[in-house]
């Protein structure tokens, strides 16, 4: 709970930064923190990390939470994410145009309303999270990050108006502690497409805020919540300034650099350099920094996130449950496609999701033994 009598309202904030569908590594990090006597009283979730925050809020008991993580229900929910446009050559061509737009040569706002890589159903099936943020007063408060859009497909030329507002979804009590001059990514990068002032939203459901936070540009379509349109938490994937203004201690993952394509997307949509931002975040003074910088190679073979590879049959693109309809079209020549890496086998799913949790748990245990 917020600590009204202290200089800062929270004792300890933990940041869940991204990681897409490999969000379970954040839950492992959280469980290690609680086990070490470092239980956070505030969770800040961005992008995939918002799913981890939602699961912890919905299942505050560790045994119940781990049971849900290893359940066929979460497996089916992850399989419900459908790849819509798997053609890598198409996406590579768009990446080039993103880069051109990112250096100011394109006359239009970023086209994030068409041809997403994938789609995700409704509230991701988490109906028990269709409630306001403040539903578990004994657990940590939750704050999720997304970006409100100030343009649509009907608008043409860009003007001097900023295109996005960094948005913080949370409960009313936590919102009261966010100062009016709270720095945003638009403050840090004044020439970006993000407004220098952010906003708090307190009148939406936890599941709705999560859907807004994971609606990353070109991966999923923007979502409408409360009559406003949002794109994902990658607008400010590492809300370190926010955490530092709210909590006495901060636990955050140390992330590696973005891939070239991800860098192009973030740079062109939001108009700032994400790897430069990453370097600055990794220098920000915090109590504990959990090393996730090798997550991509360390989780190779255990990641659920999309990847690209040559396939011989269309059926290799999308995983489905046994017995469900699966596209089956052989290719005369192997084709390079974006593929879904959530395994159809429930046993394989359990093995991989446990490996993700263990990665976050082990890295956090190491960090807690050596404060930074």
GROMACS .gro file of C-alpha atoms in nm:
model
  372
    1UNK     CA    1   0.000   0.000   0.000
    2UNK     CA    2   0.115   0.360  -0.054
    3UNK     CA    3   0.311   0.496   0.243
    4UNK     CA    4   0.159   0.840   0.291
    5UNK     CA    5   0.390   0.950   0.570
    6UNK     CA    6   0.719   0.889   0.388
    7UNK     CA    7   0.894   1.105   0.132
    8UNK     CA    8   0.803   0.860  -0.145
    9UNK     CA    9   0.472   0.674  -0.153
   10UNK     CA   10   0.611   0.325  -0.217
   11UNK     CA   11   0.889   0.129  -0.054
   12UNK     CA   12   0.984  -0.079  -0.357
   13UNK     CA   13   0.885  -0.080  -0.725
   14UNK     CA   14   0.961  -0.357  -0.970
   15UNK     CA   15   0.959  -0.294  -1.345
   16UNK     CA   16   0.843  -0.560  -1.590
   17UNK     CA   17   0.986  -0.442  -1.924
   18UNK     CA   18   0.855  -0.617  -2.232
   19UNK     CA   19   0.969  -0.973  -2.315
   20UNK     CA   20   0.656  -1.035  -2.525
   21UNK     CA   21   0.502  -1.377  -2.469
   22UNK     CA   22   0.802  -1.478  -2.257
   23UNK     CA   23   0.655  -1.270  -1.975
   24UNK     CA   24   0.690  -1.555  -1.723
   25UNK     CA   25   1.053  -1.455  -1.665
   26UNK     CA   26   0.918  -1.145  -1.491
   27UNK     CA   27   0.706  -1.362  -1.262
   28UNK     CA   28   1.017  -1.562  -1.174
   29UNK     CA   29   1.195  -1.235  -1.092
   30UNK     CA   30   0.902  -1.126  -0.874
   31UNK     CA   31   0.887  -1.459  -0.689
   32UNK     CA   32   1.260  -1.436  -0.616
   33UNK     CA   33   1.212  -1.084  -0.479
   34UNK     CA   34   0.936  -1.194  -0.242
   35UNK     CA   35   1.140  -1.495  -0.133
   36UNK     CA   36   1.437  -1.267  -0.057
   37UNK     CA   37   1.228  -1.039   0.164
   38UNK     CA   38   1.213  -0.774  -0.110
   39UNK     CA   39   0.843  -0.789  -0.191
   40UNK     CA   40   0.750  -0.495  -0.418
   41UNK     CA   41   0.449  -0.283  -0.330
   42UNK     CA   42   0.429  -0.144  -0.684
   43UNK     CA   43   0.454  -0.325  -1.020
   44UNK     CA   44   0.511  -0.119  -1.335
   45UNK     CA   45   0.436  -0.325  -1.645
   46UNK     CA   46   0.507  -0.243  -2.008
   47UNK     CA   47   0.419  -0.448  -2.316
   48UNK     CA   48   0.452  -0.821  -2.240
   49UNK     CA   49   0.543  -0.734  -1.882
   50UNK     CA   50   0.188  -0.609  -1.835
   51UNK     CA   51   0.063  -0.968  -1.873
   52UNK     CA   52   0.291  -1.074  -1.588
   53UNK     CA   53   0.163  -0.784  -1.376
   54UNK     CA   54  -0.197  -0.882  -1.448
   55UNK     CA   55  -0.135  -1.247  -1.355
   56UNK     CA   56   0.029  -1.150  -1.024
   57UNK     CA   57  -0.259  -0.914  -0.944
   58UNK     CA   58  -0.518  -1.178  -1.032
   59UNK     CA   59  -0.335  -1.463  -0.857
   60UNK     CA   60  -0.155  -1.306  -0.557
   61UNK     CA   61  -0.093  -1.648  -0.399
   62UNK     CA   62   0.226  -1.799  -0.542
   63UNK     CA   63   0.096  -2.157  -0.551
   64UNK     CA   64  -0.223  -2.054  -0.729
   65UNK     CA   65  -0.024  -1.837  -0.967
   66UNK     CA   66   0.221  -2.112  -1.057
   67UNK     CA   67  -0.069  -2.351  -1.104
   68UNK     CA   68  -0.223  -2.108  -1.353
   69UNK     CA   69   0.107  -2.054  -1.536
   70UNK     CA   70   0.144  -2.429  -1.590
   71UNK     CA   71  -0.223  -2.479  -1.681
   72UNK     CA   72  -0.377  -2.586  -2.009
   73UNK     CA   73  -0.585  -2.270  -1.991
   74UNK     CA   74  -0.287  -2.035  -2.027
   75UNK     CA   75  -0.150  -2.268  -2.295
   76UNK     CA   76  -0.473  -2.232  -2.492
   77UNK     CA   77  -0.473  -1.855  -2.440
   78UNK     CA   78  -0.124  -1.826  -2.588
   79UNK     CA   79  -0.224  -2.048  -2.879
   80UNK     CA   80  -0.515  -1.810  -2.946
   81UNK     CA   81  -0.266  -1.550  -3.074
   82UNK     CA   82  -0.296  -1.585  -3.451
   83UNK     CA   83  -0.033  -1.492  -3.708
   84UNK     CA   84  -0.206  -1.283  -3.974
   85UNK     CA   85   0.075  -1.176  -4.207
   86UNK     CA   86   0.374  -1.410  -4.192
   87UNK     CA   87   0.557  -1.296  -4.505
   88UNK     CA   88   0.900  -1.176  -4.395
   89UNK     CA   89   0.990  -1.008  -4.723
   90UNK     CA   90   0.686  -0.787  -4.688
   91UNK     CA   91   0.780  -0.695  -4.333
   92UNK     CA   92   1.141  -0.626  -4.433
   93UNK     CA   93   1.021  -0.383  -4.698
   94UNK     CA   94   0.807  -0.208  -4.442
   95UNK     CA   95   1.105  -0.189  -4.206
   96UNK     CA   96   1.293   0.011  -4.469
   97UNK     CA   97   1.001   0.250  -4.502
   98UNK     CA   98   0.979   0.276  -4.121
   99UNK     CA   99   1.343   0.386  -4.116
  100UNK     CA  100   1.287   0.646  -4.385
  101UNK     CA  101   0.987   0.779  -4.197
  102UNK     CA  102   1.191   0.776  -3.877
  103UNK     CA  103   1.440   1.029  -4.015
  104UNK     CA  104   1.164   1.264  -4.120
  105UNK     CA  105   1.135   1.200  -4.494
  106UNK     CA  106   0.782   1.056  -4.497
  107UNK     CA  107   0.483   1.294  -4.510
  108UNK     CA  108   0.239   1.066  -4.328
  109UNK     CA  109   0.190   0.940  -3.972
  110UNK     CA  110   0.310   0.583  -3.915
  111UNK     CA  111   0.072   0.328  -4.063
  112UNK     CA  112   0.003   0.107  -3.762
  113UNK     CA  113  -0.359   0.036  -3.853
  114UNK     CA  114  -0.300  -0.222  -4.127
  115UNK     CA  115  -0.136  -0.561  -4.176
  116UNK     CA  116  -0.031  -0.650  -3.821
  117UNK     CA  117   0.189  -0.953  -3.778
  118UNK     CA  118  -0.063  -1.114  -3.543
  119UNK     CA  119  -0.399  -1.075  -3.370
  120UNK     CA  120  -0.507  -1.147  -3.016
  121UNK     CA  121  -0.865  -1.214  -2.902
  122UNK     CA  122  -1.067  -0.981  -2.680
  123UNK     CA  123  -0.935  -0.968  -2.326
  124UNK     CA  124  -0.692  -1.256  -2.391
  125UNK     CA  125  -0.940  -1.483  -2.213
  126UNK     CA  126  -0.861  -1.346  -1.867
  127UNK     CA  127  -1.221  -1.280  -1.768
  128UNK     CA  128  -1.133  -1.281  -1.397
  129UNK     CA  129  -0.928  -0.967  -1.464
  130UNK     CA  130  -1.229  -0.773  -1.594
  131UNK     CA  131  -1.228  -0.554  -1.286
  132UNK     CA  132  -1.084  -0.219  -1.175
  133UNK     CA  133  -0.720  -0.203  -1.072
  134UNK     CA  134  -0.779  -0.176  -0.698
  135UNK     CA  135  -0.928  -0.521  -0.632
  136UNK     CA  136  -0.654  -0.680  -0.418
  137UNK     CA  137  -0.568  -0.424  -0.146
  138UNK     CA  138  -0.321  -0.664   0.022
  139UNK     CA  139  -0.114  -0.716  -0.292
  140UNK     CA  140   0.112  -0.479  -0.485
  141UNK     CA  141  -0.035  -0.188  -0.673
  142UNK     CA  142  -0.018  -0.216  -1.051
  143UNK     CA  143   0.061   0.051  -1.311
  144UNK     CA  144   0.060  -0.033  -1.683
  145UNK     CA  145   0.211   0.182  -1.959
  146UNK     CA  146   0.068   0.244  -2.308
  147UNK     CA  147   0.054   0.527  -2.562
  148UNK     CA  148  -0.260   0.715  -2.664
  149UNK     CA  149  -0.278   0.796  -3.035
  150UNK     CA  150  -0.361   1.146  -3.160
  151UNK     CA  151  -0.408   1.053  -3.525
  152UNK     CA  152  -0.602   0.804  -3.736
  153UNK     CA  153  -0.608   0.668  -4.090
  154UNK     CA  154  -0.801   0.970  -4.219
  155UNK     CA  155  -0.518   1.214  -4.145
  156UNK     CA  156  -0.242   1.284  -4.392
  157UNK     CA  157   0.051   1.515  -4.341
  158UNK     CA  158   0.215   1.537  -4.003
  159UNK     CA  159   0.204   1.873  -3.830
  160UNK     CA  160   0.400   1.998  -3.531
  161UNK     CA  161   0.145   1.825  -3.307
  162UNK     CA  162   0.281   1.530  -3.113
  163UNK     CA  163   0.135   1.195  -3.218
  164UNK     CA  164   0.131   1.007  -2.885
  165UNK     CA  165   0.077   1.065  -2.514
  166UNK     CA  166   0.246   0.832  -2.267
  167UNK     CA  167  -0.038   0.690  -2.057
  168UNK     CA  168  -0.027   0.532  -1.711
  169UNK     CA  169  -0.318   0.304  -1.624
  170UNK     CA  170  -0.353   0.251  -1.250
  171UNK     CA  171  -0.585   0.286  -0.950
  172UNK     CA  172  -0.696   0.629  -0.819
  173UNK     CA  173  -0.479   0.614  -0.506
  174UNK     CA  174  -0.159   0.546  -0.700
  175UNK     CA  175  -0.251   0.808  -0.962
  176UNK     CA  176  -0.259   1.075  -0.690
  177UNK     CA  177   0.112   1.022  -0.627
  178UNK     CA  178   0.219   1.076  -0.988
  179UNK     CA  179   0.341   1.438  -1.006
  180UNK     CA  180   0.210   1.670  -1.273
  181UNK     CA  181   0.564   1.722  -1.403
  182UNK     CA  182   0.637   1.349  -1.422
  183UNK     CA  183   0.898   1.299  -1.700
  184UNK     CA  184   0.785   1.098  -2.002
  185UNK     CA  185   0.979   0.963  -2.295
  186UNK     CA  186   0.874   1.288  -2.464
  187UNK     CA  187   1.050   1.483  -2.189
  188UNK     CA  188   1.368   1.279  -2.227
  189UNK     CA  189   1.353   1.311  -2.608
  190UNK     CA  190   1.181   1.644  -2.682
  191UNK     CA  191   1.215   1.595  -3.060
  192UNK     CA  192   1.028   1.264  -3.046
  193UNK     CA  193   0.666   1.211  -3.150
  194UNK     CA  194   0.561   1.182  -2.784
  195UNK     CA  195   0.405   1.462  -2.578
  196UNK     CA  196   0.627   1.595  -2.297
  197UNK     CA  197   0.339   1.555  -2.050
  198UNK     CA  198   0.185   1.217  -1.970
  199UNK     CA  199  -0.157   1.125  -1.837
  200UNK     CA  200  -0.311   0.888  -1.586
  201UNK     CA  201  -0.622   0.680  -1.655
  202UNK     CA  202  -0.804   0.519  -1.361
  203UNK     CA  203  -1.148   0.428  -1.493
  204UNK     CA  204  -1.072   0.119  -1.704
  205UNK     CA  205  -1.049  -0.251  -1.624
  206UNK     CA  206  -0.717  -0.418  -1.557
  207UNK     CA  207  -0.762  -0.648  -1.858
  208UNK     CA  208  -0.837  -0.350  -2.086
  209UNK     CA  209  -0.521  -0.171  -1.976
  210UNK     CA  210  -0.320  -0.487  -2.037
  211UNK     CA  211  -0.457  -0.514  -2.391
  212UNK     CA  212  -0.355  -0.152  -2.455
  213UNK     CA  213  -0.005  -0.212  -2.320
  214UNK     CA  214   0.062  -0.517  -2.539
  215UNK     CA  215  -0.075  -0.360  -2.860
  216UNK     CA  216   0.271  -0.300  -3.002
  217UNK     CA  217   0.300  -0.115  -3.335
  218UNK     CA  218   0.295  -0.348  -3.637
  219UNK     CA  219   0.276  -0.657  -3.413
  220UNK     CA  220  -0.088  -0.607  -3.307
  221UNK     CA  221  -0.344  -0.345  -3.408
  222UNK     CA  222  -0.407  -0.050  -3.176
  223UNK     CA  223  -0.693  -0.105  -2.932
  224UNK     CA  224  -0.977   0.119  -2.820
  225UNK     CA  225  -1.031   0.155  -2.446
  226UNK     CA  226  -1.281   0.400  -2.300
  227UNK     CA  227  -1.332   0.567  -2.636
  228UNK     CA  228  -0.960   0.635  -2.690
  229UNK     CA  229  -0.711   0.449  -2.908
  230UNK     CA  230  -0.384   0.313  -2.773
  231UNK     CA  231  -0.068   0.148  -2.894
  232UNK     CA  232   0.168  -0.052  -2.674
  233UNK     CA  233   0.396   0.004  -2.379
  234UNK     CA  234   0.702   0.007  -2.605
  235UNK     CA  235   0.640   0.383  -2.616
  236UNK     CA  236   0.844   0.379  -2.292
  237UNK     CA  237   0.952   0.022  -2.237
  238UNK     CA  238   1.167   0.112  -1.936
  239UNK     CA  239   0.967   0.355  -1.722
  240UNK     CA  240   1.263   0.407  -1.492
  241UNK     CA  241   1.200   0.778  -1.420
  242UNK     CA  242   0.845   0.697  -1.312
  243UNK     CA  243   0.963   0.422  -1.078
  244UNK     CA  244   1.230   0.648  -0.931
  245UNK     CA  245   0.976   0.919  -0.850
  246UNK     CA  246   0.735   0.678  -0.682
  247UNK     CA  247   0.949   0.431  -0.485
  248UNK     CA  248   1.248   0.440  -0.250
  249UNK     CA  249   1.394   0.127  -0.410
  250UNK     CA  250   1.367   0.006  -0.769
  251UNK     CA  251   1.415  -0.344  -0.907
  252UNK     CA  252   1.452  -0.350  -1.284
  253UNK     CA  253   1.577  -0.588  -1.552
  254UNK     CA  254   1.891  -0.496  -1.742
  255UNK     CA  255   1.798  -0.550  -2.104
  256UNK     CA  256   2.012  -0.605  -2.412
  257UNK     CA  257   1.990  -0.395  -2.726
  258UNK     CA  258   1.691  -0.425  -2.957
  259UNK     CA  259   1.716  -0.610  -3.286
  260UNK     CA  260   1.761  -0.405  -3.601
  261UNK     CA  261   1.397  -0.441  -3.706
  262UNK     CA  262   1.266  -0.356  -3.357
  263UNK     CA  263   1.498  -0.054  -3.348
  264UNK     CA  264   1.363   0.065  -3.684
  265UNK     CA  265   1.003   0.027  -3.569
  266UNK     CA  266   1.044   0.215  -3.242
  267UNK     CA  267   1.261   0.484  -3.401
  268UNK     CA  268   1.020   0.554  -3.685
  269UNK     CA  269   0.694   0.534  -3.491
  270UNK     CA  270   0.798   0.724  -3.178
  271UNK     CA  271   1.099   0.908  -3.326
  272UNK     CA  272   1.367   0.837  -3.071
  273UNK     CA  273   1.661   0.596  -3.069
  274UNK     CA  274   1.567   0.297  -2.846
  275UNK     CA  275   1.916   0.155  -2.801
  276UNK     CA  276   2.044   0.495  -2.689
  277UNK     CA  277   1.755   0.495  -2.444
  278UNK     CA  278   1.849   0.144  -2.330
  279UNK     CA  279   2.204   0.252  -2.256
  280UNK     CA  280   2.080   0.548  -2.051
  281UNK     CA  281   1.835   0.330  -1.856
  282UNK     CA  282   2.110   0.083  -1.772
  283UNK     CA  283   2.306   0.369  -1.612
  284UNK     CA  284   2.012   0.493  -1.404
  285UNK     CA  285   2.078   0.443  -1.030
  286UNK     CA  286   1.861   0.162  -0.890
  287UNK     CA  287   1.879  -0.070  -0.590
  288UNK     CA  288   1.879  -0.395  -0.790
  289UNK     CA  289   1.939  -0.454  -1.160
  290UNK     CA  290   1.850  -0.806  -1.278
  291UNK     CA  291   2.057  -0.909  -1.581
  292UNK     CA  292   1.822  -1.008  -1.865
  293UNK     CA  293   2.066  -0.886  -2.130
  294UNK     CA  294   2.119  -1.237  -2.268
  295UNK     CA  295   1.752  -1.338  -2.262
  296UNK     CA  296   1.737  -1.406  -2.637
  297UNK     CA  297   2.023  -1.658  -2.651
  298UNK     CA  298   1.954  -1.794  -2.301
  299UNK     CA  299   1.590  -1.872  -2.386
  300UNK     CA  300   1.666  -2.005  -2.733
  301UNK     CA  301   1.453  -2.314  -2.778
  302UNK     CA  302   1.228  -2.210  -2.488
  303UNK     CA  303   1.091  -1.880  -2.618
  304UNK     CA  304   0.728  -1.839  -2.728
  305UNK     CA  305   0.794  -1.517  -2.923
  306UNK     CA  306   0.768  -1.503  -3.300
  307UNK     CA  307   1.072  -1.587  -3.509
  308UNK     CA  308   1.150  -1.618  -3.879
  309UNK     CA  309   1.264  -1.934  -4.052
  310UNK     CA  310   1.231  -2.132  -4.374
  311UNK     CA  311   0.925  -2.357  -4.377
  312UNK     CA  312   0.822  -2.635  -4.614
  313UNK     CA  313   0.451  -2.622  -4.534
  314UNK     CA  314   0.205  -2.352  -4.432
  315UNK     CA  315   0.114  -2.568  -4.131
  316UNK     CA  316   0.452  -2.479  -3.975
  317UNK     CA  317   0.353  -2.113  -3.934
  318UNK     CA  318   0.081  -2.147  -3.670
  319UNK     CA  319   0.059  -2.384  -3.373
  320UNK     CA  320  -0.287  -2.517  -3.285
  321UNK     CA  321  -0.431  -2.755  -3.029
  322UNK     CA  322  -0.455  -3.119  -3.124
  323UNK     CA  323  -0.772  -3.175  -3.325
  324UNK     CA  324  -0.812  -2.809  -3.426
  325UNK     CA  325  -0.810  -2.704  -3.791
  326UNK     CA  326  -0.462  -2.640  -3.926
  327UNK     CA  327  -0.371  -2.502  -4.266
  328UNK     CA  328  -0.188  -2.757  -4.477
  329UNK     CA  329  -0.026  -2.640  -4.798
  330UNK     CA  330   0.312  -2.769  -4.911
  331UNK     CA  331   0.560  -2.531  -5.070
  332UNK     CA  332   0.760  -2.647  -5.370
  333UNK     CA  333   1.042  -2.418  -5.254
  334UNK     CA  334   1.088  -2.344  -4.880
  335UNK     CA  335   0.961  -1.999  -4.786
  336UNK     CA  336   1.091  -1.762  -4.520
  337UNK     CA  337   0.806  -1.694  -4.277
  338UNK     CA  338   0.730  -1.549  -3.936
  339UNK     CA  339   0.625  -1.844  -3.720
  340UNK     CA  340   0.450  -1.899  -3.389
  341UNK     CA  341   0.669  -2.065  -3.125
  342UNK     CA  342   0.406  -2.165  -2.870
  343UNK     CA  343   0.421  -2.546  -2.887
  344UNK     CA  344   0.106  -2.743  -2.965
  345UNK     CA  345   0.211  -3.008  -2.713
  346UNK     CA  346   0.098  -2.927  -2.357
  347UNK     CA  347   0.395  -3.114  -2.210
  348UNK     CA  348   0.637  -2.913  -2.425
  349UNK     CA  349   0.456  -2.593  -2.326
  350UNK     CA  350   0.503  -2.673  -1.956
  351UNK     CA  351   0.873  -2.741  -2.007
  352UNK     CA  352   0.929  -2.414  -2.188
  353UNK     CA  353   0.727  -2.191  -1.958
  354UNK     CA  354   0.903  -2.339  -1.656
  355UNK     CA  355   1.236  -2.260  -1.823
  356UNK     CA  356   1.126  -1.900  -1.872
  357UNK     CA  357   1.022  -1.868  -1.506
  358UNK     CA  358   1.348  -2.030  -1.392
  359UNK     CA  359   1.553  -1.787  -1.600
  360UNK     CA  360   1.393  -1.486  -1.431
  361UNK     CA  361   1.413  -1.645  -1.087
  362UNK     CA  362   1.781  -1.742  -1.115
  363UNK     CA  363   1.889  -1.405  -1.255
  364UNK     CA  364   1.703  -1.223  -0.979
  365UNK     CA  365   1.859  -1.439  -0.707
  366UNK     CA  366   2.202  -1.347  -0.843
  367UNK     CA  367   2.116  -0.976  -0.847
  368UNK     CA  368   1.978  -0.975  -0.493
  369UNK     CA  369   2.305  -1.112  -0.361
  370UNK     CA  370   2.496  -0.817  -0.511
  371UNK     CA  371   2.308  -0.482  -0.486
  372UNK     CA  372   2.395  -0.227  -0.754
   0.00000   0.00000   0.00000
